[in-house]
XYZ file of C-alpha atoms in Angstrom:
703
model
C -5.400 -13.157 -3.191
C -4.651 -10.158 -5.362
C -2.348 -8.536 -2.829
C 0.118 -11.426 -3.116
C 0.500 -10.742 -6.848
C 2.099 -7.406 -6.046
C 4.575 -9.128 -3.716
C 5.438 -11.895 -6.173
C 6.458 -9.266 -8.715
C 9.293 -8.365 -6.303
C 10.993 -11.750 -6.313
C 14.487 -10.517 -5.438
C 13.199 -8.459 -2.530
C 11.116 -11.388 -1.283
C 14.151 -13.703 -1.503
C 16.269 -11.191 0.406
C 13.598 -10.815 3.095
C 13.234 -14.606 3.355
C 16.968 -15.045 3.918
C 17.016 -12.248 6.482
C 14.010 -13.525 8.452
C 15.496 -17.037 8.528
C 18.609 -15.558 10.111
C 16.524 -13.433 12.492
C 14.424 -16.427 13.535
C 17.564 -18.493 14.088
C 18.922 -15.796 16.403
C 15.634 -15.497 18.301
C 15.345 -19.267 18.702
C 18.945 -19.638 19.893
C 18.617 -17.236 22.825
C 16.313 -19.387 25.050
C 18.717 -22.327 24.703
C 21.590 -20.172 25.894
C 19.433 -18.866 28.742
C 18.879 -22.480 29.753
C 22.642 -23.050 29.729
C 23.221 -19.952 31.867
C 20.794 -21.283 34.499
C 21.696 -24.967 34.358
C 25.426 -24.874 33.706
C 26.513 -21.400 34.714
C 24.569 -21.207 37.987
C 23.498 -24.670 39.097
C 26.601 -26.485 37.856
C 29.096 -23.710 38.780
C 30.216 -23.474 35.160
C 31.051 -27.193 34.866
C 29.988 -28.252 31.364
C 31.377 -31.782 31.146
C 31.444 -34.833 33.378
C 35.099 -35.272 32.418
C 37.216 -33.321 34.917
C 39.994 -30.989 33.824
C 41.999 -32.149 36.876
C 41.662 -35.289 38.978
C 43.270 -36.455 42.217
C 45.497 -39.522 42.135
C 43.068 -41.459 44.350
C 40.062 -40.763 42.089
C 42.144 -41.453 38.972
C 43.179 -44.858 40.287
C 39.643 -45.774 41.403
C 38.127 -44.757 38.046
C 40.793 -46.762 36.194
C 39.987 -49.754 38.399
C 36.257 -49.539 37.513
C 36.772 -49.263 33.746
C 37.083 -52.103 31.256
C 40.250 -52.760 29.248
C 39.563 -50.550 26.173
C 38.005 -47.795 28.285
C 40.974 -47.878 30.669
C 43.430 -47.489 27.786
C 41.582 -44.387 26.488
C 41.359 -43.031 30.023
C 45.105 -43.459 30.627
C 45.921 -41.772 27.287
C 43.650 -38.790 28.102
C 45.315 -37.701 31.358
C 48.903 -36.701 32.162
C 50.324 -36.783 35.719
C 51.476 -33.399 37.012
C 52.710 -32.918 40.581
C 50.347 -35.433 42.158
C 47.360 -34.478 39.994
C 46.152 -35.828 36.685
C 45.314 -33.173 34.028
C 43.270 -33.645 30.882
C 45.466 -33.442 27.783
C 44.712 -32.523 24.147
C 43.803 -36.077 23.202
C 41.329 -36.183 26.086
C 39.690 -32.961 24.953
C 39.360 -34.411 21.474
C 37.582 -37.475 22.941
C 35.610 -35.592 25.592
C 32.244 -36.865 24.378
C 33.271 -40.490 24.822
C 34.914 -39.688 28.112
C 31.713 -38.043 29.437
C 29.699 -41.178 28.729
C 32.454 -43.437 30.027
C 33.221 -41.622 33.312
C 29.660 -40.765 34.443
C 29.023 -44.024 36.312
C 32.443 -44.395 37.937
C 32.477 -40.797 39.217
C 28.969 -41.099 40.662
C 29.902 -44.387 42.294
C 33.121 -43.005 43.747
C 31.578 -39.782 45.143
C 28.318 -41.344 46.372
C 27.826 -41.990 50.071
C 28.303 -45.711 49.504
C 31.674 -45.115 47.907
C 33.524 -44.108 51.060
C 35.212 -47.540 51.237
C 38.468 -48.424 49.463
C 38.669 -49.887 46.009
C 36.842 -53.126 46.764
C 33.933 -51.257 48.334
C 33.857 -48.899 45.356
C 33.622 -51.880 43.057
C 30.706 -53.145 45.103
C 29.013 -49.739 44.944
C 29.578 -49.671 41.193
C 27.283 -52.665 40.754
C 25.207 -52.280 43.897
C 21.761 -50.945 44.568
C 22.497 -47.205 44.457
C 23.926 -47.422 40.985
C 21.256 -49.819 39.808
C 18.842 -46.949 40.405
C 21.025 -44.715 38.266
C 21.252 -47.308 35.507
C 17.503 -47.109 35.020
C 17.997 -43.441 34.047
C 21.156 -43.961 32.011
C 19.631 -42.239 28.992
C 17.986 -39.505 31.042
C 19.214 -36.425 32.772
C 19.399 -37.789 36.339
C 22.637 -39.690 35.768
C 24.141 -36.669 34.014
C 23.168 -34.344 36.860
C 24.642 -36.640 39.499
C 27.758 -37.118 37.422
C 28.212 -33.331 37.175
C 27.776 -33.102 40.969
C 30.465 -35.740 41.347
C 32.765 -33.769 39.013
C 32.226 -30.617 41.103
C 33.226 -32.560 44.238
C 36.305 -33.784 42.412
C 37.258 -30.209 41.421
C 36.877 -29.166 45.074
C 38.995 -32.110 46.213
C 41.693 -31.161 43.684
C 41.631 -27.484 44.828
C 40.528 -26.247 41.376
C 39.310 -22.609 40.985
C 35.589 -23.273 40.453
C 34.677 -19.596 40.889
C 36.977 -18.624 38.049
C 35.530 -21.416 35.897
C 31.983 -20.235 36.648
C 32.655 -16.599 35.808
C 34.578 -17.584 32.691
C 31.632 -19.685 31.497
C 29.072 -16.961 32.280
C 31.150 -14.335 30.485
C 31.639 -16.550 27.441
C 27.997 -17.623 27.086
C 26.690 -14.162 28.031
C 28.947 -12.548 25.435
C 27.744 -15.026 22.835
C 24.122 -14.235 23.732
C 24.805 -10.520 23.396
C 26.387 -11.090 19.985
C 23.425 -13.189 18.833
C 20.976 -10.564 20.130
C 22.906 -7.845 18.292
C 22.904 -9.921 15.115
C 19.156 -10.458 15.474
C 18.657 -6.714 15.923
C 20.684 -5.942 12.794
C 18.765 -8.549 10.796
C 15.434 -7.155 12.065
C 16.477 -3.656 10.986
C 17.486 -4.961 7.560
C 14.169 -6.811 7.215
C 12.282 -3.622 8.083
C 14.405 -1.625 5.650
C 13.950 -4.021 2.722
C 10.242 -4.510 3.484
C 9.604 -0.776 3.811
C 11.437 0.068 0.598
C 9.658 -2.732 -1.253
C 6.279 -1.685 0.125
C 6.948 1.920 -0.852
C 7.844 0.797 -4.389
C 4.660 -1.267 -4.578
C 2.641 1.778 -3.543
C 4.497 3.988 -6.005
C 3.929 1.578 -8.894
C 0.254 1.175 -8.015
C -0.281 4.935 -7.898
C 1.637 5.378 -11.148
C -0.383 2.724 -12.977
C -3.626 3.948 -11.459
C -2.973 7.570 -12.391
C -1.841 6.623 -15.889
C -5.004 4.583 -16.348
C -7.282 7.338 -15.020
C -5.638 9.868 -17.336
C -6.474 7.559 -20.262
C -10.119 7.259 -19.192
C -12.860 8.965 -21.093
C -15.471 10.870 -19.135
C -17.665 7.758 -19.329
C -15.254 5.685 -17.185
C -14.691 8.547 -14.767
C -18.456 8.831 -14.362
C -18.744 5.076 -13.839
C -16.259 4.969 -10.963
C -16.957 8.549 -9.746
C -14.214 11.052 -9.008
C -14.545 10.573 -5.237
C -14.054 6.802 -5.530
C -11.047 7.214 -7.836
C -9.447 9.573 -5.316
C -10.084 7.082 -2.502
C -8.642 4.223 -4.530
C -5.528 6.221 -5.376
C -4.895 7.269 -1.773
C -6.584 5.218 0.949
C -6.679 1.887 -0.905
C -3.119 2.102 -2.206
C -1.847 3.109 1.243
C -3.626 0.140 2.808
C -2.139 -2.290 0.280
C 1.302 -0.756 0.822
C 1.124 -1.059 4.625
C -0.178 -4.632 4.579
C 2.486 -5.606 2.024
C 5.147 -4.415 4.460
C 3.540 -6.370 7.290
C 3.277 -9.459 5.111
C 7.002 -9.390 4.418
C 7.860 -8.754 8.042
C 5.365 -11.131 9.687
C 3.948 -13.729 7.316
C 7.414 -14.909 6.333
C 8.789 -14.585 9.856
C 5.926 -16.005 11.940
C 5.766 -19.543 10.416
C 9.538 -19.948 10.599
C 9.496 -18.800 14.226
C 6.530 -21.004 15.149
C 7.860 -24.132 13.430
C 11.321 -23.577 14.864
C 9.784 -23.135 18.292
C 7.883 -26.432 17.933
C 11.107 -28.253 17.052
C 12.902 -26.730 20.042
C 9.985 -27.548 22.375
C 9.978 -31.178 21.292
C 13.745 -31.313 21.767
C 13.464 -29.784 25.246
C 10.560 -31.828 26.633
C 8.194 -33.797 24.438
C 6.119 -34.724 27.525
C 4.896 -31.104 27.861
C 4.200 -30.602 24.143
C 0.463 -31.205 24.601
C 0.194 -27.892 26.466
C 1.446 -25.997 23.419
C -0.952 -27.906 21.136
C -3.928 -26.930 23.314
C -2.778 -23.288 23.404
C -2.433 -23.114 19.616
C -5.916 -24.610 19.141
C -7.398 -21.983 21.479
C -5.544 -19.209 19.618
C -6.986 -20.333 16.295
C -10.468 -20.615 17.821
C -10.290 -16.998 19.010
C -8.930 -15.775 15.675
C -11.542 -17.726 13.713
C -14.362 -16.227 15.782
C -13.053 -12.698 15.284
C -12.553 -13.356 11.584
C -16.159 -14.496 11.157
C -17.442 -11.406 12.991
C -15.320 -8.752 11.267
C -15.007 -10.053 7.706
C -18.378 -8.688 6.458
C -17.645 -5.277 7.983
C -14.248 -5.040 6.299
C -15.889 -5.576 2.921
C -18.230 -2.607 3.407
C -15.753 -0.263 5.067
C -14.107 0.922 1.825
C -17.487 1.756 0.289
C -18.308 3.852 3.342
C -14.988 5.686 2.958
C -16.009 6.416 -0.650
C -19.319 7.812 0.595
C -17.648 10.124 3.128
C -15.252 11.399 0.461
C -18.127 11.924 -1.982
C -20.168 13.974 0.489
C -17.101 15.985 1.540
C -16.126 16.701 -2.053
C -19.634 17.782 -3.026
C -19.937 20.023 0.012
C -16.596 21.743 -0.498
C -17.046 22.146 -4.252
C -20.589 23.445 -3.918
C -19.977 25.624 -0.855
C -21.265 28.838 -2.535
C -24.523 27.084 -3.421
C -24.801 25.600 0.064
C -24.403 29.023 1.650
C -26.630 30.762 -0.872
C -29.556 28.476 -0.023
C -28.770 28.253 3.681
C -28.300 24.479 3.570
C -25.330 24.281 5.929
C -27.337 22.364 8.532
C -28.636 19.917 5.904
C -25.137 19.256 4.560
C -23.855 18.845 8.107
C -26.522 16.212 8.766
C -25.721 14.485 5.475
C -22.017 14.369 6.325
C -22.713 13.240 9.900
C -24.881 10.409 8.620
C -22.174 9.147 6.246
C -19.464 9.627 8.862
C -21.528 7.907 11.567
C -21.999 4.803 9.403
C -18.249 4.598 8.862
C -17.623 5.244 12.562
C -19.988 2.453 13.655
C -18.341 -0.008 11.284
C -14.854 0.980 12.410
C -15.839 0.857 16.083
C -17.192 -2.669 15.664
C -14.066 -3.935 13.939
C -11.731 -2.073 16.318
C -13.551 -3.404 19.374
C -13.367 -6.911 18.008
C -9.663 -6.491 17.307
C -9.147 -4.930 20.765
C -10.514 -8.157 22.281
C -7.799 -10.169 20.541
C -4.811 -8.992 22.545
C -6.314 -9.529 26.044
C -7.541 -12.952 24.906
C -4.076 -13.848 23.626
C -2.456 -12.614 26.836
C -4.868 -14.785 28.825
C -3.984 -17.796 26.684
C -0.251 -17.134 27.081
C -0.500 -16.661 30.850
C -2.587 -19.803 31.300
C -0.081 -21.645 29.134
C 2.777 -20.391 31.335
C 0.951 -21.513 34.477
C 0.313 -24.969 32.989
C 3.946 -25.324 31.920
C 5.226 -24.259 35.356
C 2.795 -26.642 37.083
C 3.499 -29.723 35.025
C 7.115 -28.769 34.358
C 7.695 -28.420 38.098
C 6.649 -32.029 38.513
C 9.162 -33.028 35.852
C 11.907 -31.026 37.602
C 11.041 -32.630 40.942
C 11.359 -36.077 39.420
C 14.720 -35.198 37.869
C 13.542 -35.550 34.274
C 13.841 -31.818 33.491
C 16.262 -29.141 34.606
C 15.224 -25.651 35.719
C 16.905 -23.946 32.763
C 15.157 -26.299 30.341
C 11.825 -25.390 31.955
C 12.555 -21.690 31.433
C 13.514 -22.353 27.813
C 10.331 -24.397 27.334
C 8.178 -21.506 28.574
C 10.004 -19.091 26.260
C 9.636 -21.358 23.229
C 5.943 -21.835 23.996
C 5.409 -18.066 24.018
C 7.329 -17.822 20.736
C 5.051 -20.420 19.140
C 1.876 -18.720 20.365
C 3.101 -15.292 19.242
C 3.974 -16.716 15.830
C 0.466 -18.049 15.345
C -0.960 -14.830 16.798
C 0.880 -12.791 14.160
C -0.493 -15.067 11.452
C -3.974 -14.652 12.894
C -3.707 -10.879 12.961
C -2.607 -10.885 9.338
C -5.495 -13.189 8.471
C -7.872 -10.560 9.844
C -6.145 -7.675 8.045
C -5.708 -9.430 4.714
C -9.381 -9.369 3.648
C -9.604 -5.594 3.901
C -6.297 -5.161 2.068
C -7.448 -7.627 -0.564
C -10.655 -5.622 -1.060
C -8.512 -2.508 -1.524
C -6.274 -4.319 -4.041
C -9.327 -5.512 -5.958
C -10.683 -1.962 -6.123
C -7.379 -0.676 -7.493
C -7.130 -3.564 -9.949
C -10.674 -2.888 -11.135
C -9.568 0.572 -12.262
C -6.312 -0.677 -13.790
C -8.089 -3.495 -15.631
C -10.863 -1.262 -16.952
C -10.557 -0.820 -20.707
C -11.079 2.818 -21.712
C -13.972 3.176 -24.119
C -11.931 5.779 -26.006
C -8.534 4.458 -27.082
C -6.212 4.716 -30.040
C -6.748 2.358 -32.939
C -3.865 -0.126 -33.412
C -3.060 1.338 -36.822
C -3.601 4.984 -35.871
C -1.056 7.199 -37.626
C -0.586 10.905 -37.013
C -1.343 13.103 -40.039
C 0.990 15.794 -41.256
C 0.291 19.003 -39.308
C -1.874 21.311 -41.427
C -0.592 24.756 -42.300
C -4.081 26.209 -41.940
C -7.282 25.514 -40.071
C -8.815 22.057 -40.243
C -12.116 21.017 -41.749
C -14.387 19.430 -39.124
C -17.420 17.489 -40.281
C -20.237 15.695 -38.445
C -21.889 13.006 -40.544
C -25.247 11.790 -39.217
C -23.921 11.583 -35.630
C -26.000 10.000 -32.852
C -24.778 9.720 -29.272
C -26.063 8.919 -25.775
C -24.132 9.192 -22.504
C -25.495 5.920 -21.206
C -24.327 3.898 -24.218
C -26.477 1.447 -26.123
C -30.128 1.293 -25.120
C -30.204 4.752 -23.521
C -31.851 7.859 -24.856
C -29.655 9.764 -27.293
C -28.468 13.271 -26.541
C -27.677 13.851 -30.232
C -29.643 12.339 -33.082
C -28.597 12.463 -36.748
C -26.452 15.603 -36.415
C -24.619 16.737 -39.554
C -22.704 19.965 -40.277
C -19.331 21.196 -41.528
C -16.905 23.701 -39.961
C -14.668 25.140 -42.676
C -11.030 26.223 -42.175
C -10.646 29.875 -41.292
C -14.382 30.239 -40.622
C -16.429 30.653 -37.466
C -19.159 28.088 -36.846
C -21.536 28.903 -34.018
C -23.787 26.412 -32.236
C -26.807 27.682 -30.353
C -29.824 26.119 -28.744
C -31.779 25.757 -25.563
C -30.259 24.302 -22.404
C -29.811 20.544 -22.783
C -29.890 20.647 -26.585
C -26.479 18.913 -26.801
C -24.244 21.884 -27.670
C -21.394 20.999 -25.278
C -21.657 17.339 -26.297
C -20.742 18.323 -29.865
C -17.402 19.750 -28.704
C -16.712 16.738 -26.479
C -17.188 14.437 -29.477
C -14.759 16.532 -31.532
C -12.206 16.311 -28.709
C -13.058 12.609 -28.497
C -13.847 12.693 -24.808
C -16.509 10.227 -25.948
C -16.887 8.147 -29.111
C -20.015 8.509 -31.233
C -22.553 5.693 -31.165
C -23.515 6.172 -34.821
C -22.135 8.227 -37.690
C -18.688 9.812 -37.696
C -16.749 12.934 -36.807
C -13.952 13.692 -39.275
C -11.084 16.154 -39.378
C -9.818 16.873 -42.888
C -11.659 13.744 -43.986
C -10.093 11.436 -41.380
C -12.319 9.891 -38.693
C -11.190 11.096 -35.269
C -11.236 7.451 -34.096
C -8.419 6.720 -36.541
C -6.194 9.500 -35.191
C -3.906 9.146 -32.162
C -5.530 11.002 -29.295
C -2.403 13.018 -28.550
C -2.157 14.226 -32.136
C -5.899 14.898 -32.369
C -5.883 17.108 -29.306
C -2.746 18.890 -30.471
C -4.860 20.089 -33.423
C -7.583 21.402 -31.114
C -7.651 24.114 -28.466
C -10.550 23.624 -26.072
C -12.057 26.087 -23.611
C -14.566 24.200 -21.419
C -17.858 25.580 -20.254
C -16.624 25.690 -16.678
C -13.270 27.482 -16.742
C -10.688 25.761 -14.560
C -7.298 27.122 -13.521
C -4.477 25.221 -11.857
C -2.534 26.354 -8.819
C 0.495 28.309 -9.992
C 1.125 31.668 -11.638
C -0.743 33.421 -14.422
C 2.178 32.652 -16.723
C 2.188 28.919 -15.884
C -1.567 28.688 -16.465
C -1.447 30.462 -19.827
C 1.525 28.363 -20.958
C -0.052 25.116 -19.698
C -0.689 23.780 -23.206
C 2.544 25.181 -24.660
C 5.442 24.987 -22.236
C 7.710 26.612 -24.802
C 5.671 29.817 -24.896
C 7.858 32.809 -24.046
C 6.743 35.938 -22.201
C 6.028 37.798 -25.453
C 3.672 35.037 -26.660
C 1.933 34.964 -23.284
C 1.372 38.732 -23.301
C 0.062 38.622 -26.886
C -2.586 35.989 -26.130
C -3.543 37.792 -22.911
C -4.118 40.935 -24.992
C -6.265 39.059 -27.548
C -8.243 37.425 -24.696
C -8.830 40.897 -23.183
C -6.994 39.823 -20.014
C -3.921 42.044 -20.219
C -5.552 44.946 -18.381
C -6.299 43.118 -15.130
C -2.916 41.317 -15.294
C -1.154 44.678 -15.403
C -3.122 45.746 -12.347
C -1.512 42.936 -10.322
C 1.699 43.981 -8.606
C 3.257 40.600 -9.458
C 2.068 40.723 -13.079
C 2.515 37.362 -14.789
C 3.935 35.949 -11.541
C 0.672 36.516 -9.686
C -0.186 33.288 -7.816
C -3.427 31.604 -8.843
C -5.147 29.611 -6.097
C -6.352 26.065 -6.699
C -9.276 26.211 -9.099
C -8.713 29.926 -9.705
C -10.762 30.894 -6.659
C -8.829 34.151 -6.120
C -9.895 35.692 -9.474
C -13.367 36.557 -10.716
C -15.422 34.398 -13.078
C -14.773 36.718 -16.037
C -11.037 36.836 -15.324
C -10.923 33.069 -14.987
C -12.747 32.708 -18.317
C -10.383 35.079 -20.137
C -7.312 33.314 -18.743
C -8.748 29.988 -19.933
C -9.223 31.474 -23.432
C -5.650 32.814 -23.382
C -4.415 29.329 -22.429
C -6.096 27.900 -25.553
C -4.753 30.676 -27.782
C -1.181 30.067 -26.589
C -1.128 26.655 -28.303
C -0.413 25.931 -31.958
C -3.860 24.399 -32.480
C -5.562 24.593 -35.860
C -9.096 24.646 -34.441
C -10.479 26.613 -31.502
C -13.418 25.114 -29.577
C -15.148 27.598 -27.294
C -17.857 26.096 -25.088
C -19.976 29.040 -23.922
C -16.703 30.719 -23.025
C -18.047 34.294 -23.238
C -20.893 33.841 -20.747
C -19.126 35.774 -17.963
C -18.043 38.624 -20.262
C -19.906 41.844 -20.855
C -21.058 42.596 -24.429
C -18.242 45.044 -25.071
C -15.500 42.624 -23.961
C -17.261 39.840 -25.872
C -17.225 41.837 -29.112
C -13.607 42.966 -28.621
C -12.476 39.416 -27.988
C -14.221 38.068 -31.110
C -12.660 40.818 -33.235
C -9.255 39.973 -31.795
C -9.703 36.299 -32.692
C -10.670 37.160 -36.273
C -7.638 39.405 -36.687
C -5.028 37.245 -34.924
C -6.166 33.791 -36.103
C -7.749 34.251 -39.539
C -6.801 30.719 -40.728
C -7.879 28.831 -37.600
C -11.219 27.005 -37.571
C -13.433 28.379 -34.796
C -16.429 26.597 -33.293
C -18.296 28.686 -30.734
C -21.010 27.320 -28.459
C -23.066 30.111 -26.953
C -26.384 31.025 -25.389
C -26.300 34.671 -26.457
C -27.396 35.771 -29.901
C -24.948 38.668 -29.757
C -22.071 36.189 -29.566
C -23.097 34.115 -32.599
C -24.820 36.555 -34.959
C -21.562 37.509 -36.738
C -20.520 33.866 -37.288
C -20.058 32.574 -40.830
C -22.430 29.687 -40.135
C -24.805 29.007 -37.248
C -26.105 25.552 -36.283
C -29.334 25.541 -34.277
C -29.897 22.492 -32.052
C -33.182 21.510 -30.456
C -33.462 18.355 -28.331
C -30.329 16.931 -29.930
C -31.374 17.510 -33.542
C -30.261 20.101 -36.085
C -33.264 22.322 -36.841
C -31.433 25.000 -38.796
C -28.102 25.877 -40.421
C -27.254 29.219 -41.994
C -26.265 32.804 -41.357
C -27.920 35.034 -38.807
C -30.208 36.673 -41.360
C -31.087 33.397 -43.041
C -32.050 31.794 -39.753
C -34.127 34.772 -38.717
C -36.206 34.262 -41.840
C -36.302 30.460 -42.011
C -35.760 28.967 -38.492
C -38.509 29.553 -35.944
C -36.544 28.230 -32.905
C -33.628 30.561 -33.735
C -35.967 33.523 -34.213
C -37.619 32.760 -30.884
C -34.241 32.724 -29.087
C -33.172 35.923 -30.849
C -36.336 37.844 -29.992
C -36.061 36.760 -26.372
C -32.693 38.519 -26.127
C -32.646 41.429 -28.621
C -35.144 43.869 -30.028
C -36.379 43.847 -33.623
C -34.287 46.931 -34.367
C -31.089 45.352 -32.997
C -31.690 42.181 -34.946
C -32.372 44.132 -38.136
C -29.105 46.016 -37.751
C -27.282 42.772 -36.905
C -25.462 44.572 -34.105
C -25.732 42.680 -30.891
C -23.534 45.125 -29.050
C -25.831 48.053 -29.625
């Protein structure tokens, strides 16, 4: 799965998490065993851990010695020292306490059993008689040990030993150890969460960085292929989902198997006879998870596409709000949004309901498992094959195992959706931009004057090969220091010409050259440093007037900014603002008029050190007087810069040095205003539709 590739790139973090979760699991698995000891030893056995007594009466000492064989008797004698009528366990005895426990179990039970009330000879008979024969059949079980501990307790009472102090000392020691282990587990869990969260955040950061870097390198063709709404969803919702699931993977998928396997080992060590109950419970858990997985998997695959659809409708509605209101289509857009939102809601409700069924089902399985363990475990306790504390530990370990597999099951349900999100992000990252720098692209020396831009038999279609061309066999030259105007009907391909110069797209046939060098052989950064582009739809960023004007030239000082604002005919309305250059522009420039937005966009282009100025119908929101003043300002301030002006108005282009007339993607005329009036019928038709014969004869579009 793709999501695991992001985790494997963080090998050190994964190793650290693995070590931490092993420690955490060890702490969690140790606690039930200590709980068992608290119940069995601390409560039921009054704190007596070993069969071997710390103190022993002289009578019991002599009887035990009588019942032992030669080697055992020698070890027994060396392990106890006489002290004021009592025999106390010495250091050597404590060192051999394991052997002593095995060695003294039978004699102590025989001595303190009801049949052992006789003197030594009777005790010897009891040692090999019927009562002990019963015990011998359980010599490797817990019944002999339990009876031996009971005999040791009786011996402590006979010797006047402080059993209450022993019990409280044991409970305090084991309880303190449990508290320390619980605290260690808590610290390890916090560290796991910390490392996992930081690693997940870094994964999300790197994904967003790579995704954004890739999208910035895309041409408009790739952006159109994915759609802006989908790219936004992939960079936010999808990345966030991958990040969250990555954190859960580190916290659960590494932890759950260790916990479950450790629990199985502890269960088998506690009572292998009851292990079948856990096996049945685990099978039921997987059956429930498998059913839910089969039901929800198809819905998870479609959910992200539905999120894309909701974002697309929302984005279109918000962006086109003036149009929606102008045509009174609020109700229609509301229905369109509700339809997209309802589809997403139904899918999410189905998956959420299915997931909501999981927890009650798991609780039912765990409770039934507990009942089965108590039922069958109670029989084991009654027969003396299992202690009460061990039964409690068995129940706890069983719940640990089921919870471990439950966590794995939950992750198995979540992983498909996260994997779909990772695939969507990877699809963007892996997409090769159609416009990219050539391997041997070298930046040219910056020209000291305007550049020469030439189209040589250029053909281009937005759909690529096999689609209808927008431009067909277009050829023209824009000379340095001259103004080239492009005019034509709507859809003639005027804006496409500027996009090919900027290399937002690559031509399908022919070439676009700058100073004789094909734009495909120039580094994109250097190419666009030579060009200043004002798009057809003026766009401003959130910030101040000064930051917007200096967007393409961060080193522009206030004097440069005011100069270009004056040339762009924007200085007057800037002075009217109380904040001046510090006036805050809203996102998209929505708090200034269309004409003001257009003039600020022109000023932004003029503030750069570009050697060619590309104006895509950038005077459409200006009145004729401002239009004429702006063009005069450009001629005076930038006499050496190449200027290419796309326009719909004859008044804007009639003073240009050369005019290119486009019709249905083909050049139908090139020349001056007067030449085209005489020789180009399409140009003459456009001109007469806008100006009178007298105005055209004078060549004064501002009249």
